[in-house]
Coordinates of C-alpha atoms in Angstrom, one line a residue:
X1 CA -51.6 162.4 -93.1
X2 CA -49.2 159.8 -94.5
X3 CA -51.0 156.4 -94.6
X4 CA -47.7 154.5 -94.3
X5 CA -46.8 156.4 -91.2
X6 CA -50.3 155.8 -89.7
X7 CA -49.8 152.0 -90.3
X8 CA -46.4 152.1 -88.6
X9 CA -48.0 153.9 -85.6
X10 CA -50.6 151.1 -85.3
X11 CA -49.4 148.2 -83.1
X12 CA -49.1 145.0 -85.0
X13 CA -50.7 141.8 -83.6
X14 CA -47.5 139.9 -83.3
X15 CA -45.4 142.7 -81.8
X16 CA -45.7 141.2 -78.3
X17 CA -44.3 137.9 -79.6
X18 CA -40.6 137.1 -79.7
X19 CA -41.1 134.9 -82.8
X20 CA -42.1 135.9 -86.3
X21 CA -43.5 133.2 -88.5
X22 CA -42.7 133.1 -92.2
X23 CA -46.3 133.6 -93.2
X24 CA -46.7 136.6 -91.0
X25 CA -43.4 138.0 -92.3
X26 CA -44.6 137.7 -95.9
X27 CA -47.9 139.3 -94.9
X28 CA -46.1 142.2 -93.3
X29 CA -44.0 142.6 -96.5
X30 CA -47.1 142.8 -98.7
X31 CA -49.0 145.1 -96.4
X32 CA -46.3 147.5 -95.3
X33 CA -43.3 147.1 -97.6
X34 CA -44.6 148.1 -101.1
X35 CA -42.8 151.3 -101.7
X36 CA -39.3 152.0 -103.1
X37 CA -37.8 152.6 -99.7
X38 CA -37.4 148.8 -99.2
X39 CA -35.3 147.8 -102.3
X40 CA -33.7 144.8 -100.6
X41 CA -36.8 143.2 -99.1
X42 CA -38.6 140.7 -101.3
X43 CA -40.0 137.2 -101.4
X44 CA -36.4 136.1 -102.0
X45 CA -35.5 137.0 -98.4
X46 CA -35.6 133.4 -97.2
X47 CA -33.3 132.3 -100.0
X48 CA -30.4 134.6 -99.0
X49 CA -27.8 133.9 -96.4
X50 CA -28.9 137.1 -94.6
X51 CA -32.5 135.9 -94.0
X52 CA -32.2 135.9 -90.2
X53 CA -30.6 139.3 -90.3
X54 CA -33.5 140.7 -92.5
X55 CA -36.1 139.2 -90.2
X56 CA -34.5 140.9 -87.2
X57 CA -34.5 144.2 -89.2
X58 CA -38.2 143.7 -90.1
X59 CA -38.9 143.2 -86.4
X60 CA -37.0 146.4 -85.6
X61 CA -39.0 148.4 -88.2
X62 CA -42.3 147.1 -86.9
X63 CA -41.4 147.9 -83.3
X64 CA -40.1 151.4 -84.0
X65 CA -42.2 154.6 -83.5
X66 CA -40.9 157.0 -86.0
X67 CA -41.4 160.6 -85.1
X68 CA -40.8 162.0 -88.5
X69 CA -40.2 161.0 -92.1
X70 CA -36.5 162.0 -92.1
X71 CA -35.6 159.7 -89.2
X72 CA -37.7 157.0 -90.7
X73 CA -35.8 157.3 -94.0
X74 CA -32.5 157.1 -92.2
X75 CA -33.6 154.0 -90.5
X76 CA -34.6 152.4 -93.8
X77 CA -31.3 153.4 -95.4
X78 CA -29.4 151.8 -92.6
X79 CA -31.5 148.6 -93.3
X80 CA -30.7 148.8 -97.0
X81 CA -26.9 148.7 -96.1
X82 CA -27.2 145.8 -93.8
X83 CA -25.8 143.3 -96.2
X84 CA -22.6 145.3 -96.6
X85 CA -22.2 145.9 -92.9
X86 CA -22.8 142.2 -92.2
X87 CA -19.6 141.2 -94.0
X88 CA -16.6 141.0 -91.7
X89 CA -14.2 143.8 -92.3
X90 CA -10.6 143.0 -93.1
X91 CA -8.8 144.7 -90.1
X92 CA -5.0 144.8 -89.9
X93 CA -3.6 142.7 -87.1
X94 CA -1.3 144.7 -84.7
X95 CA 2.4 144.3 -85.4
X96 CA 3.0 142.8 -81.9
X97 CA 0.3 140.2 -82.5
X98 CA 1.8 139.2 -85.8
X99 CA 5.2 138.9 -84.2
X100 CA 3.9 136.7 -81.4
X101 CA 2.1 134.5 -83.9
X102 CA 5.3 134.2 -86.0
X103 CA 7.3 133.3 -82.9
X104 CA 4.9 130.6 -81.8
X105 CA 4.7 129.2 -85.3
X106 CA 8.5 128.9 -85.7
X107 CA 9.1 127.8 -82.2
X108 CA 6.8 124.8 -82.8
X109 CA 9.0 123.6 -85.6
X110 CA 11.7 121.0 -85.1
X111 CA 15.4 122.1 -85.3
X112 CA 17.8 120.1 -87.4
X113 CA 20.6 118.7 -85.3
X114 CA 24.1 118.6 -86.8
X115 CA 27.4 116.9 -85.8
X116 CA 31.0 117.9 -86.0
X117 CA 31.5 115.3 -88.7
X118 CA 28.7 116.7 -90.8
X119 CA 30.1 120.2 -90.5
X120 CA 33.5 119.0 -91.4
X121 CA 32.4 117.0 -94.5
X122 CA 30.1 119.8 -95.8
X123 CA 32.7 122.5 -95.6
X124 CA 35.8 120.6 -96.6
X125 CA 35.9 122.0 -100.1
X126 CA 33.7 125.1 -100.1
X127 CA 32.5 126.5 -103.4
X128 CA 30.3 129.4 -104.1
X129 CA 27.3 127.0 -104.4
X130 CA 28.3 125.3 -101.2
X131 CA 28.3 128.7 -99.4
X132 CA 24.9 129.5 -100.9
X133 CA 23.4 126.2 -99.7
X134 CA 24.8 127.0 -96.3
X135 CA 23.0 130.4 -96.4
X136 CA 19.8 128.7 -97.4
X137 CA 20.1 126.2 -94.5
X138 CA 20.8 129.0 -92.0
X139 CA 17.9 131.0 -93.3
X140 CA 15.6 128.1 -92.5
X141 CA 17.2 127.0 -89.3
X142 CA 18.0 130.2 -87.4
X143 CA 14.5 131.5 -87.1
X144 CA 13.4 128.2 -85.5
X145 CA 16.1 128.3 -82.9
X146 CA 15.8 132.1 -82.2
X147 CA 12.0 131.9 -81.9
X148 CA 12.3 128.9 -79.5
X149 CA 14.6 130.9 -77.2
X150 CA 12.5 134.1 -77.4
X151 CA 9.3 132.2 -76.4
X152 CA 11.1 130.3 -73.7
X153 CA 12.6 133.5 -72.2
X154 CA 9.1 134.9 -71.8
X155 CA 7.9 131.9 -69.7
X156 CA 10.7 131.3 -67.3
X157 CA 10.1 129.8 -63.8
X158 CA 10.5 131.7 -60.5
X159 CA 9.9 135.1 -62.0
X160 CA 13.2 135.1 -63.9
X161 CA 11.5 136.4 -67.1
X162 CA 10.7 139.7 -65.3
X163 CA 14.3 140.5 -64.5
X164 CA 15.6 143.5 -66.6
X165 CA 18.6 141.6 -67.9
X166 CA 16.6 138.6 -69.1
X167 CA 14.2 141.0 -70.8
X168 CA 17.1 142.6 -72.6
X169 CA 18.4 139.2 -73.8
X170 CA 14.9 138.4 -75.1
X171 CA 14.9 141.6 -77.1
X172 CA 18.1 140.6 -78.8
X173 CA 16.6 137.2 -79.8
X174 CA 13.4 138.9 -81.1
X175 CA 15.4 141.5 -83.1
X176 CA 17.6 138.8 -84.7
X177 CA 14.5 136.7 -85.4
X178 CA 12.7 139.6 -87.2
X179 CA 15.8 140.4 -89.3
X180 CA 16.2 136.8 -90.5
X181 CA 12.5 136.4 -91.3
X182 CA 12.4 139.7 -93.1
X183 CA 15.4 138.6 -95.3
X184 CA 14.2 136.8 -98.4
X185 CA 15.5 133.2 -99.0
X186 CA 19.0 133.5 -100.5
X187 CA 19.0 132.6 -104.2
X188 CA 22.1 134.2 -105.6
X189 CA 25.8 134.9 -104.6
X190 CA 24.8 138.5 -103.9
X191 CA 22.1 137.3 -101.5
X192 CA 24.7 135.0 -99.8
X193 CA 27.0 138.0 -99.2
X194 CA 24.2 140.1 -97.8
X195 CA 23.0 137.3 -95.6
X196 CA 26.5 136.6 -94.3
X197 CA 26.8 140.3 -93.3
X198 CA 23.5 140.0 -91.5
X199 CA 24.4 137.0 -89.5
X200 CA 27.7 138.7 -88.6
X201 CA 25.7 141.5 -87.0
X202 CA 23.6 138.9 -85.2
X203 CA 26.7 137.1 -84.0
X204 CA 28.1 140.3 -82.6
X205 CA 24.8 141.3 -81.0
X206 CA 24.6 138.1 -79.0
X207 CA 28.3 138.1 -77.8
X208 CA 27.2 139.4 -74.4
X209 CA 24.4 136.9 -73.8
X210 CA 26.3 134.8 -71.3
X211 CA 27.2 137.7 -69.0
X212 CA 23.8 139.3 -69.3
X213 CA 22.0 136.1 -68.5
X214 CA 24.4 135.8 -65.5
X215 CA 23.4 139.3 -64.4
X216 CA 19.7 138.3 -64.7
X217 CA 20.1 135.4 -62.4
X218 CA 22.0 137.6 -60.0
X219 CA 19.1 140.0 -60.1
X220 CA 16.8 137.2 -59.2
X221 CA 19.1 136.1 -56.3
X222 CA 19.2 139.6 -54.9
X223 CA 15.5 140.0 -55.1
X224 CA 14.9 136.7 -53.3
X225 CA 17.5 137.4 -50.6
X226 CA 16.1 140.9 -50.0
X227 CA 12.6 139.5 -49.6
X228 CA 13.8 136.9 -47.1
X229 CA 15.8 139.5 -45.2
X230 CA 12.7 141.7 -45.0
X231 CA 10.9 138.8 -43.4
X232 CA 13.7 138.4 -40.8
X233 CA 15.0 135.1 -42.2
X234 CA 18.7 135.7 -41.9
X235 CA 19.5 132.0 -42.3
X236 CA 18.1 132.0 -45.9
X237 CA 21.1 134.1 -47.0
X238 CA 23.3 131.0 -46.6
X239 CA 20.8 128.6 -48.0
X240 CA 21.7 127.0 -51.3
X241 CA 19.7 128.9 -53.9
X242 CA 19.9 126.1 -56.4
X243 CA 17.6 124.2 -54.1
X244 CA 15.2 127.1 -54.0
X245 CA 15.0 127.5 -57.8
X246 CA 15.7 124.0 -59.2
X247 CA 13.8 124.8 -62.4
X248 CA 16.3 127.7 -63.2
X249 CA 19.2 125.2 -63.3
X250 CA 17.5 123.0 -65.9
X251 CA 16.5 126.0 -68.0
X252 CA 20.0 127.5 -68.0
X253 CA 21.5 124.2 -69.0
X254 CA 19.2 123.9 -72.0
X255 CA 19.5 127.6 -72.8
X256 CA 23.3 127.5 -73.0
X257 CA 23.3 124.3 -75.1
X258 CA 21.0 126.1 -77.6
X259 CA 23.1 129.2 -77.5
X260 CA 26.3 127.2 -78.2
X261 CA 24.4 125.6 -81.1
X262 CA 23.4 128.9 -82.6
X263 CA 26.8 130.4 -82.3
X264 CA 28.5 127.3 -83.8
X265 CA 26.2 127.4 -86.9
X266 CA 26.7 131.2 -87.4
X267 CA 30.4 131.1 -86.7
X268 CA 30.9 128.1 -89.0
X269 CA 29.1 129.9 -91.8
X270 CA 31.1 133.1 -91.4
X271 CA 34.4 131.2 -91.1
X272 CA 33.8 129.2 -94.2
X273 CA 33.9 132.4 -96.2
X274 CA 37.4 133.1 -95.0
X275 CA 38.8 129.7 -96.1
X276 CA 41.9 129.4 -93.9
X277 CA 44.3 126.5 -94.7
X278 CA 44.0 123.7 -92.2
X279 CA 40.6 124.9 -91.0
X280 CA 37.0 124.0 -92.0
X281 CA 35.1 127.0 -90.6
X282 CA 35.5 126.9 -86.9
X283 CA 37.0 123.4 -86.9
X284 CA 40.7 122.9 -86.9
X285 CA 41.4 119.6 -88.7
X286 CA 44.6 119.1 -86.6
X287 CA 43.6 120.4 -83.2
X288 CA 46.5 119.8 -80.8
X289 CA 45.3 119.4 -77.1
X290 CA 48.8 120.0 -75.9
X291 CA 49.1 123.3 -77.7
X292 CA 45.7 124.5 -76.5
X293 CA 46.7 123.4 -73.0
X294 CA 49.8 125.6 -73.1
X295 CA 47.8 128.6 -74.3
X296 CA 45.2 128.0 -71.5
X297 CA 48.0 127.8 -68.9
X298 CA 49.5 131.1 -70.1
X299 CA 46.1 132.9 -69.9
X300 CA 45.1 131.4 -66.5
X301 CA 48.6 132.2 -65.1
X302 CA 48.2 135.8 -66.1
X303 CA 44.9 136.1 -64.4
X304 CA 46.2 134.4 -61.2
X305 CA 49.3 136.6 -61.1
X306 CA 47.2 139.7 -61.5
X307 CA 44.9 138.5 -58.6
X308 CA 47.4 137.0 -56.1
X309 CA 50.9 138.0 -57.3
X310 CA 51.9 134.3 -57.3
X311 CA 51.3 131.4 -59.7
X312 CA 51.6 127.6 -59.3
X313 CA 53.7 125.8 -61.9
X314 CA 51.8 123.6 -64.5
X315 CA 53.2 120.5 -66.1
X316 CA 51.8 118.8 -69.3
X317 CA 52.5 115.2 -70.0
X318 CA 51.0 112.4 -72.1
X319 CA 50.3 112.1 -75.8
X320 CA 51.6 115.6 -76.7
X321 CA 51.9 115.0 -80.5
X322 CA 48.4 113.7 -81.2
X323 CA 45.9 115.9 -83.1
X324 CA 42.2 115.4 -84.1
X325 CA 39.4 117.5 -85.6
X326 CA 37.8 119.8 -83.0
X327 CA 36.7 123.3 -82.3
X328 CA 39.8 124.8 -80.5
X329 CA 37.9 127.7 -78.9
X330 CA 35.7 125.2 -77.0
X331 CA 38.6 123.2 -75.6
X332 CA 40.5 126.4 -74.7
X333 CA 37.4 127.7 -72.7
X334 CA 37.2 124.3 -70.8
X335 CA 40.9 124.1 -69.9
X336 CA 41.1 127.8 -69.0
X337 CA 38.2 127.4 -66.5
X338 CA 39.6 124.3 -65.0
X339 CA 43.1 125.7 -64.7
X340 CA 42.1 129.0 -63.1
X341 CA 40.0 127.1 -60.6
X342 CA 43.0 124.9 -59.7
X343 CA 45.4 127.8 -59.5
X344 CA 43.0 129.7 -57.2
X345 CA 42.5 126.6 -55.0
X346 CA 46.2 125.9 -54.7
X347 CA 47.1 129.5 -53.8
X348 CA 44.3 129.9 -51.3
X349 CA 44.8 126.5 -49.7
X350 CA 48.5 126.9 -49.1
X351 CA 48.5 130.6 -48.5
X352 CA 50.3 133.6 -50.1
X353 CA 53.1 133.3 -47.5
X354 CA 53.8 129.6 -48.4
X355 CA 57.5 129.0 -48.4
X356 CA 59.0 127.6 -51.6
X357 CA 57.1 126.6 -54.7
X358 CA 53.4 125.6 -54.7
X359 CA 52.7 121.9 -55.6
X360 CA 52.5 121.5 -59.4
X361 CA 49.2 121.4 -61.3
X362 CA 49.5 118.5 -63.6
X363 CA 47.8 118.0 -67.0
X364 CA 47.8 114.5 -68.6
X365 CA 46.6 114.1 -72.2
X366 CA 45.6 110.6 -73.5
X367 CA 44.7 110.2 -77.2
X368 CA 45.2 106.6 -78.5
X369 CA 44.0 105.2 -81.9
X370 CA 41.8 102.6 -80.2
X371 CA 40.2 105.0 -77.7
X372 CA 36.7 106.2 -78.1
X373 CA 37.5 109.6 -76.5
X374 CA 40.4 112.0 -76.2
X375 CA 40.8 112.5 -72.5
X376 CA 42.5 115.3 -70.6
X377 CA 43.1 115.1 -66.8
X378 CA 43.8 118.3 -64.7
X379 CA 45.1 117.5 -61.2
X380 CA 45.7 119.9 -58.3
X381 CA 46.6 119.8 -54.6
X382 CA 44.3 122.7 -53.7
X383 CA 42.6 121.2 -50.7
X384 CA 39.7 119.5 -52.6
X385 CA 36.0 120.0 -52.3
X386 CA 33.7 118.7 -49.5
X387 CA 31.6 115.8 -50.7
X388 CA 28.4 117.7 -49.7
X389 CA 29.4 120.6 -52.0
X390 CA 30.6 118.5 -55.0
X391 CA 27.3 118.8 -57.0
X392 CA 27.1 122.5 -56.3
X393 CA 30.0 123.2 -58.7
X394 CA 27.6 122.6 -61.6
X395 CA 25.1 125.1 -60.3
X396 CA 24.8 128.5 -61.9
X397 CA 23.7 129.9 -58.6
X398 CA 26.7 128.7 -56.6
X399 CA 30.2 130.3 -56.2
X400 CA 32.9 129.9 -53.6
X401 CA 34.3 133.4 -54.4
X402 CA 31.6 135.5 -52.8
X403 CA 33.7 138.7 -52.6
X404 CA 34.8 138.3 -56.2
X405 CA 31.2 137.7 -57.2
X406 CA 30.1 141.1 -55.7
X407 CA 32.8 142.8 -57.7
X408 CA 32.0 141.0 -60.9
X409 CA 28.3 141.7 -60.7
X410 CA 28.9 145.3 -59.8
X411 CA 30.8 145.5 -63.0
X412 CA 27.8 143.9 -64.8
X413 CA 25.4 146.4 -63.3
X414 CA 27.6 149.2 -64.7
X415 CA 27.1 147.9 -68.2
X416 CA 30.3 145.8 -68.6
X417 CA 29.8 142.3 -69.9
X418 CA 33.3 141.0 -70.6
X419 CA 32.4 139.8 -74.1
X420 CA 35.7 141.2 -75.5
X421 CA 37.8 141.3 -72.3
X422 CA 39.8 138.8 -70.2
X423 CA 37.4 136.9 -68.0
X424 CA 37.6 137.4 -64.2
X425 CA 39.5 134.7 -62.2
X426 CA 36.4 133.8 -60.2
X427 CA 33.0 135.0 -59.0
X428 CA 30.5 134.3 -61.7
X429 CA 29.8 130.7 -60.8
X430 CA 29.3 129.9 -64.5
X431 CA 32.8 128.6 -65.3
X432 CA 32.3 124.8 -64.8
X433 CA 28.6 124.6 -65.8
X434 CA 29.2 126.4 -69.1
X435 CA 32.4 124.3 -69.7
X436 CA 30.4 121.2 -69.3
X437 CA 27.9 122.5 -71.8
X438 CA 30.7 123.0 -74.3
X439 CA 32.0 119.5 -73.8
X440 CA 28.5 117.9 -74.0
X441 CA 27.6 119.9 -77.1
X442 CA 30.0 117.8 -79.2
X443 CA 29.4 114.5 -77.4
X444 CA 31.9 114.8 -74.6
X445 CA 31.6 115.5 -70.9
X446 CA 33.4 116.7 -67.7
X447 CA 33.7 114.8 -64.5
X448 CA 35.0 116.0 -61.2
X449 CA 36.5 113.8 -58.5
X450 CA 37.7 115.4 -55.3
X451 CA 39.6 114.3 -52.1
X452 CA 38.7 116.8 -49.3
X453 CA 41.9 118.0 -47.6
X454 CA 44.1 117.1 -50.6
X455 CA 43.0 118.1 -54.1
X456 CA 40.7 117.7 -57.1
X457 CA 41.0 115.8 -60.4
X458 CA 39.0 117.0 -63.4
X459 CA 38.4 114.7 -66.4
X460 CA 37.6 116.2 -69.8
X461 CA 36.2 113.8 -72.5
X462 CA 36.0 114.6 -76.2
X463 CA 34.6 112.5 -78.9
X464 CA 37.5 111.5 -81.2
X465 CA 35.2 110.7 -84.2
X466 CA 33.0 113.8 -83.9
X467 CA 29.9 111.8 -85.0
X468 CA 27.7 112.8 -82.0
X469 CA 24.9 115.1 -83.0
X470 CA 24.3 118.3 -81.0
X471 CA 21.9 117.7 -78.0
X472 CA 19.0 120.0 -79.0
X473 CA 16.7 120.6 -76.0

């Protein structure tokens, strides 16, 4: 009979103990570990970083009843490979985990705020090197802003993150983030051209964000009202939802400010490559408020005529010849929203069967050299707004055009997002809130003053110097 096997079958005196002293361990090594099957066990065991592991293995050997030599050999072989198995293996991190880690890393970084004045000075005389520097800046800045929104969209209050449309918007931000991060830092004119083409695709992808976010909020409203209806709470359908979800209002304000910032940076970069006379990217150096007001009147009149068949007259007075550097698209959006609201209010307040002409809607433009702001006032006689409802006009969850809202959101559910179409006259409830975001982005603001039973005055303020930095949330 094999003497080694007999010794292993004989209980050792310290097997009942949970602790193995060093002297007993050495004694066991000398008495039972003298053949070639233990190549890794020696007196140097306590000098290695695996000493504790070897002691555990020795205990395992001493406590094992081996039925045959082959099993015993396998056990010892497994012991001899212990050192290799003890090293942590380099396992590949799942792609989703890597992405989430990248998003959190970039979202923790600080964005770089810019002002209209800085954009104007940087792009006044664009050269190839200037455009390359702009690409390098965007390559650094866009991932931070995109990651911030992607992370934020995953952790929204009131269950908004779980709405299908919100999840779709988040996918757009993640896709754009991945594309920017995967693109190497531009270092040549060829890289600049490729990078510009990439940001053009991103700009187009995000064109429907406003309407899709609106659809997501509408989905939340429907879910909430359905749950209240199932509980028999019919009064809740008329309750102001902005009071039910106050956190949503704050989030949407910050979200749309960030969205405007991203689109301005990308749009400015794309437009600089076109180099149109009188423009610095998106900025027209001689923006004429009166000209933009006339264009906004024309667009709003068409929408009102299509909806009601009648249109109030609009007069424009004040400093009509003054110009200043601004982004015309922002001012057009603001004036269009104010005018279509005024036109709708005038028509509905006086009625479609009103004899004669409707009271004029008046636009007054004030732009003096000594003034801090360029100011535009839009006045109507559309019956005004009740004082209790005045703050609701800034809510993304409030609209006075309930029937129009159903039609608009039905269109959204069918996949239409109005990104490249004329906007509806009313119904979204996003017109004034988003207009105020555009104004505040460049250091301005919008104020509403109303006289119930008579009409409403809207004041638009724009920084004449353009030195106000964007308000990054």
